[in-house]
C-alpha positions as a printed NumPy array, in Angstrom:
array([[  0.039, -23.911,  -8.694],
       [ -0.556, -26.496,  -5.99 ],
       [ -3.207, -25.239,  -3.562],
       [ -1.503, -26.831,  -0.55 ],
       [  1.736, -25.009,  -1.385],
       [ -0.054, -21.656,  -1.588],
       [ -1.872, -22.28 ,   1.699],
       [  1.339, -23.392,   3.439],
       [  3.247, -20.37 ,   2.17 ],
       [  0.412, -18.056,   3.255],
       [  0.294, -19.55 ,   6.745],
       [  4.072, -19.279,   7.   ],
       [  4.012, -15.603,   6.075],
       [  1.168, -14.915,   8.495],
       [  3.085, -16.722,  11.231],
       [  6.088, -14.498,  10.493],
       [  3.989, -11.333,  10.822],
       [  2.408, -12.552,  14.057],
       [  5.851, -13.494,  15.378],
       [  7.315, -10.104,  14.525],
       [  4.375,  -8.305,  16.126],
       [  4.631, -10.432,  19.274],
       [  8.374,  -9.807,  19.547],
       [  7.827,  -6.065,  19.183],
       [  5.181,  -6.05 ,  21.922],
       [  7.423,  -7.992,  24.292],
       [ 10.389,  -5.719,  23.655],
       [  8.139,  -2.716,  24.182],
       [  6.978,  -4.094,  27.546],
       [ 10.653,  -4.498,  28.508],
       [ 11.32 ,  -0.897,  27.384],
       [ 13.576,  -2.081,  24.567],
       [ 11.569,  -0.79 ,  21.639],
       [ 12.159,  -2.214,  18.169],
       [ 10.312,   0.619,  16.449],
       [ 12.068,   3.593,  18.02 ],
       [ 14.078,   4.384,  14.905],
       [ 13.316,   6.531,  11.854],
       [ 13.657,   3.707,   9.328],
       [ 10.848,   1.639,  10.844],
       [  8.783,   4.828,  11.097],
       [  9.32 ,   5.662,   7.415],
       [  8.551,   2.088,   6.334],
       [  5.373,   2.055,   8.407],
       [  4.202,   5.16 ,   6.564],
       [  4.434,   3.118,   3.368],
       [  1.133,   1.543,   4.453],
       [ -0.051,   4.204,   1.985],
       [  0.822,   1.627,  -0.701],
       [ -1.945,  -0.944,  -0.347],
       [ -3.037,  -3.7  ,  -2.732],
       [ -3.878,  -0.905,  -5.162],
       [ -0.165,  -0.13 ,  -5.483],
       [  0.432,  -3.744,  -6.484],
       [ -2.514,  -4.318,  -8.777],
       [ -4.298,  -1.041,  -9.446],
       [ -1.244,   0.987, -10.435],
       [ -0.315,  -1.524, -13.127],
       [ -3.917,  -1.781, -14.307],
       [ -4.273,   1.992, -14.501],
       [ -0.941,   2.343, -16.304],
       [ -2.035,  -0.254, -18.874],
       [ -5.111,   1.805, -19.742],
       [ -4.272,   5.404, -18.838],
       [ -0.501,   5.588, -19.012],
       [  1.294,   7.852, -16.559],
       [ -1.834,   9.043, -14.748],
       [ -1.068,   6.623, -11.886],
       [  1.915,   8.826, -10.983],
       [ -0.39 ,  11.508,  -9.577],
       [ -1.403,   9.263,  -6.688],
       [  2.22 ,   9.108,  -5.515],
       [  3.443,  12.498,  -6.685],
       [  1.138,  14.347,  -4.282],
       [  2.58 ,  12.774,  -1.094],
       [  6.099,  13.192,  -2.454],
       [  5.587,  16.908,  -3.048],
       [  4.025,  17.379,   0.378],
       [  6.71 ,  15.475,   2.31 ],
       [  9.181,  18.418,   2.639],
       [  6.491,  20.324,   4.546],
       [  6.037,  17.592,   7.16 ],
       [  8.531,  19.19 ,   9.525],
       [  6.148,  22.139,   9.792],
       [  2.731,  20.535,   9.323],
       [  2.99 ,  16.967,  10.583],
       [  5.234,  17.862,  13.519],
       [  2.628,  20.349,  14.75 ],
       [ -0.141,  17.737,  14.43 ],
       [  1.964,  15.234,  16.395],
       [  2.551,  17.768,  19.176],
       [ -1.125,  18.703,  19.402],
       [ -2.217,  15.059,  19.562],
       [  0.393,  14.28 ,  22.188],
       [ -0.545,  17.242,  24.369],
       [ -4.292,  16.625,  24.138],
       [ -4.079,  12.806,  24.131],
       [ -5.852,  12.439,  20.792],
       [ -5.878,   9.003,  19.162],
       [ -7.722,   9.42 ,  15.856],
       [ -8.358,  11.818,  13.005],
       [-11.905,  12.301,  14.35 ],
       [-10.537,  13.331,  17.765],
       [ -8.074,  15.714,  16.134],
       [-10.606,  17.516,  13.928],
       [-13.115,  17.669,  16.774],
       [-10.493,  19.144,  19.122],
       [ -9.565,  21.839,  16.613],
       [-13.184,  23.024,  16.512],
       [-14.065,  23.364,  20.166],
       [-14.133,  19.641,  20.933],
       [-17.443,  19.327,  19.141],
       [-18.891,  15.858,  19.765],
       [-21.223,  16.137,  16.771],
       [-18.333,  17.017,  14.464],
       [-16.315,  14.101,  15.822],
       [-19.245,  11.765,  15.191],
       [-19.62 ,  13.121,  11.66 ],
       [-15.926,  12.583,  10.874],
       [-16.098,   9.073,  12.323],
       [-19.131,   8.289,  10.168],
       [-17.407,   9.57 ,   7.036],
       [-14.317,   7.495,   7.849],
       [-16.413,   4.358,   8.318],
       [-18.274,   4.929,   5.049],
       [-14.977,   5.368,   3.228],
       [-12.865,   2.743,   4.96 ],
       [-15.251,  -0.234,   4.997],
       [-15.593,  -0.477,   1.183],
       [-11.841,   0.049,   0.837],
       [-11.087,  -2.775,   3.263],
       [-13.522,  -4.929,   1.297],
       [-11.534,  -4.19 ,  -1.869],
       [ -8.296,  -5.2  ,  -0.138],
       [ -9.837,  -8.464,   1.046],
       [-11.229,  -9.132,  -2.419],
       [ -7.783,  -8.504,  -3.944],
       [ -6.191, -11.056,  -1.598],
       [ -8.942, -13.606,  -2.258],
       [ -8.686, -13.104,  -6.022],
       [ -4.911, -13.546,  -5.825],
       [ -5.427, -16.904,  -4.109],
       [ -7.861, -18.012,  -6.823],
       [ -5.448, -17.03 ,  -9.611],
       [ -2.433, -18.631,  -7.923],
       [ -4.278, -21.929,  -7.475],
       [ -5.365, -22.07 , -11.098],
       [ -8.957, -20.902, -10.758],
       [-10.559, -18.524, -13.215],
       [-10.806, -14.845, -12.341],
       [-14.57 , -15.266, -12.127],
       [-14.385, -18.042,  -9.548],
       [-16.017, -17.567,  -6.164],
       [-13.821, -15.848,  -3.588],
       [-16.002, -16.355,  -0.508],
       [-13.738, -18.905,   1.205],
       [-10.434, -17.017,   0.842],
       [-12.18 , -13.734,   1.665],
       [-13.629, -15.108,   4.912],
       [-10.245, -16.522,   5.917],
       [ -8.558, -13.184,   5.212],
       [-11.179, -11.233,   7.149],
       [-10.909, -13.646,  10.079],
       [ -7.127, -13.366,  10.166],
       [ -7.305,  -9.567,  10.107],
       [ -9.843,  -9.636,  12.934],
       [ -7.614, -11.854,  15.09 ],
       [ -4.555,  -9.685,  14.409],
       [ -6.507,  -6.528,  15.251],
       [ -7.814,  -7.999,  18.505],
       [ -4.378,  -9.23 ,  19.581],
       [ -2.321,  -6.19 ,  18.674],
       [ -4.589,  -3.286,  17.785],
       [ -7.462,  -2.647,  20.177],
       [ -6.179,  -3.702,  23.571],
       [ -5.794,  -0.059,  24.515],
       [ -6.826,   3.323,  23.125],
       [ -4.577,   5.322,  25.426],
       [ -2.635,   8.   ,  23.577],
       [  0.426,   7.144,  25.628],
       [  0.365,   3.449,  24.687],
       [  1.466,   2.631,  21.163],
       [  0.834,  -0.493,  19.14 ],
       [  4.434,  -1.382,  18.383],
       [  3.567,  -4.872,  17.176],
       [  1.308,  -3.475,  14.48 ],
       [  3.865,  -0.848,  13.458],
       [  6.72 ,  -3.338,  13.083],
       [  4.506,  -5.78 ,  11.161],
       [  3.445,  -2.981,   8.802],
       [  7.068,  -1.905,   8.323],
       [  8.106,  -5.476,   7.503],
       [  5.181,  -5.823,   5.113],
       [  6.229,  -2.605,   3.359],
       [  9.774,  -3.902,   2.934],
       [  8.605,  -7.282,   1.6  ],
       [  6.189,  -5.538,  -0.75 ],
       [  8.954,  -3.351,  -2.152],
       [ 11.418,  -6.218,  -2.646],
       [  8.791,  -8.445,  -4.286],
       [  7.731,  -5.701,  -6.692],
       [ 11.344,  -4.977,  -7.624],
       [ 11.98 ,  -8.686,  -8.266],
       [  8.913,  -8.901, -10.474],
       [  9.778,  -5.698, -12.317],
       [ 13.345,  -6.852, -12.885],
       [ 12.1  , -10.21 , -14.165],
       [  9.734,  -8.592, -16.663],
       [ 12.188,  -5.924, -17.813],
       [ 15.353,  -7.987, -18.026],
       [ 13.993, -11.536, -18.137],
       [ 11.135, -11.308, -20.61 ],
       [ 12.652,  -8.368, -22.507],
       [ 16.13 ,  -7.048, -23.17 ],
       [ 15.927,  -4.147, -20.743],
       [ 14.037,  -0.875, -20.572],
       [ 15.011,   0.214, -24.083],
       [ 13.874,  -3.024, -25.708],
       [ 10.588,  -3.111, -23.789],
       [  9.707,   0.521, -24.5  ],
       [ 10.714,   0.183, -28.167],
       [  8.35 ,  -2.766, -28.574],
       [  5.564,  -0.914, -26.77 ],
       [  6.085,   2.208, -28.884],
       [  5.646,   0.093, -32.016],
       [  2.088,  -0.793, -30.952],
       [ -0.329,   2.034, -31.9  ],
       [ -2.653,   1.337, -28.962],
       [  0.217,   1.812, -26.493],
       [  1.823,   4.897, -28.017],
       [ -0.54 ,   7.346, -26.296],
       [  0.325,   5.87 , -22.89 ],
       [  3.822,   7.367, -23.066],
       [  2.507,  10.917, -22.567],
       [  1.297,  12.645, -19.423],
       [ -2.078,  13.181, -21.067],
       [ -2.251,   9.395, -21.357],
       [ -5.476,   7.924, -22.673],
       [ -7.41 ,  11.17 , -22.376],
       [ -6.306,  12.17 , -18.852],
       [ -6.977,  15.902, -18.545],
       [ -5.096,  18.54 , -16.578],
       [ -8.081,  18.797, -14.215],
       [ -7.848,  15.069, -13.47 ],
       [ -4.129,  15.4  , -12.763],
       [ -4.769,  18.295, -10.378],
       [ -7.546,  16.354,  -8.645],
       [ -5.271,  13.343,  -8.147],
       [ -2.521,  15.541,  -6.702],
       [ -4.819,  17.32 ,  -4.241],
       [ -6.576,  14.131,  -3.127],
       [ -3.313,  12.24 ,  -2.649],
       [ -1.819,  15.108,  -0.634],
       [ -4.843,  14.997,   1.647],
       [ -4.868,  11.199,   1.802],
       [ -1.301,  10.83 ,   3.058],
       [ -2.192,  12.92 ,   6.111],
       [ -5.895,  12.312,   6.678],
       [ -6.566,   8.68 ,   5.846],
       [ -7.194,   6.914,   9.185],
       [ -4.355,   4.434,   8.653],
       [ -1.927,   7.213,   7.713],
       [ -2.911,   9.314,  10.708],
       [ -2.428,   6.295,  12.948],
       [  1.114,   5.432,  11.834],
       [  2.346,   8.977,  11.182],
       [  0.893,  10.712,  14.232],
       [ -0.443,   8.366,  16.917],
       [  2.381,   5.811,  16.614],
       [  5.156,   8.385,  16.321],
       [  7.836,   7.749,  18.956],
       [ 10.04 ,  10.761,  18.288],
       [  9.135,  13.773,  16.167],
       [ 12.753,  13.93 ,  14.981],
       [ 12.069,  10.755,  13.   ],
       [ 10.249,  13.043,  10.577],
       [ 13.604,  14.354,   9.357],
       [ 14.432,  11.01 ,   7.754],
       [ 10.852,  10.108,   6.842],
       [ 10.648,  13.32 ,   4.808],
       [ 13.011,  11.85 ,   2.225],
       [ 12.796,   8.093,   2.873],
       [  9.047,   7.917,   2.237],
       [  9.189,   9.761,  -1.134],
       [ 12.185,   7.587,  -2.05 ],
       [ 10.124,   4.484,  -1.278],
       [  7.306,   5.753,  -3.504],
       [  9.775,   6.443,  -6.306],
       [ 11.41 ,   3.017,  -6.131],
       [  8.188,   1.008,  -5.926],
       [  6.878,   2.771,  -9.031],
       [  9.959,   2.356, -11.231],
       [  8.656,  -0.855, -12.767],
       [  4.937,  -0.044, -12.981],
       [  5.039,   0.981, -16.648],
       [  7.376,  -1.875, -17.673],
       [  5.05 ,  -4.427, -16.039],
       [  1.994,  -2.808, -17.624],
       [  3.58 ,  -2.712, -21.082],
       [  5.017,  -6.2  , -20.643],
       [  1.573,  -7.514, -19.778],
       [ -0.04 ,  -5.821, -22.763],
       [  2.652,  -7.16 , -25.111],
       [  2.773, -10.716, -23.758],
       [ -0.795, -11.255, -22.595],
       [ -2.821,  -8.787, -24.648],
       [ -5.88 , -10.371, -26.241],
       [ -5.786, -13.408, -23.929],
       [ -8.518, -12.234, -21.593],
       [ -6.343, -11.206, -18.65 ],
       [ -7.403,  -8.285, -16.482],
       [ -4.589,  -5.716, -16.485],
       [ -4.881,  -5.467, -12.693],
       [ -3.644,  -9.072, -12.453],
       [ -0.561,  -8.704, -14.666],
       [  1.706,  -8.921, -11.602],
       [  0.483, -12.501, -11.116],
       [ -0.387, -13.472, -14.67 ],
       [  3.015, -12.645, -16.195],
       [  5.15 , -14.938, -14.006],
       [  2.482, -17.68 , -14.053],
       [  2.143, -17.571, -17.837],
       [  5.919, -17.812, -18.287],
       [  6.431, -20.702, -15.871],
       [  7.833, -18.728, -12.922],
       [  5.235, -19.61 , -10.305],
       [  7.59 , -18.917,  -7.383],
       [  7.729, -15.264,  -8.398],
       [  3.948, -15.01 ,  -8.501],
       [  3.803, -16.565,  -5.033],
       [  5.991, -13.785,  -3.662]])
């Protein structure tokens, strides 16, 4: 794909996100909030689905079958309890003017400064490598879209991505740490990103399932005929044990509440605790919909691209590119 086209499209999308964030901040200053509704709140919580949801889920499904479901099943099972658990956390943070997971845990244990510092340190150690993975995923996507090999250097795209994130954070994220002042620009941009992510994944999944194959039945029949793929149809997958399933469920339940980004959008940025009533079913519905086509894309990639040296994590880009549908890969 033409590099200039990819760069232009990327700049256009970034401009859209910056524009949306700016509009939200201006409306907030005029007391005409764009995020004071439960649908934006629920979509912002879908920040849980990062680049891993796009690439990693498909890659995991291609090698371990249904085990990827555990990462999304945990939050879905926990969601009905949010009215009791998350609502209480929101109230505590609002009353005590807490703005982070470190503040919250510290406050629950006698406002221990050492405990707060420990939690902050753990968050930094966990978040920094994860952010690096997200940046690497974006940079690798750029390399693949522009026709480079998967082993090509990603320094340039990675630096650009990191710089853009830094500018966005400075403009909309760290101007204030007051508990009473929310970052509505960030929230609306995240909500829009979640919606775009969902629509793009559905388009890709529909293309693979109904464009490259004759529907779900045809795709799964072809996959079932391949011995190496047969084991991926079961919940035990490629050797996934019950203990691994339980671990995934417990970790994902904790992650949807305790990851710094989740705590920020679900607790700190909450405008009205009653928005939880809709988020309790909208968020699990989002997780269900975005995962409908994970297995079809994984199987489609293995059937169409197997043995051609493609990393399963890149099937979402490789499939449309290999079949001449570059516009879909660009989305």
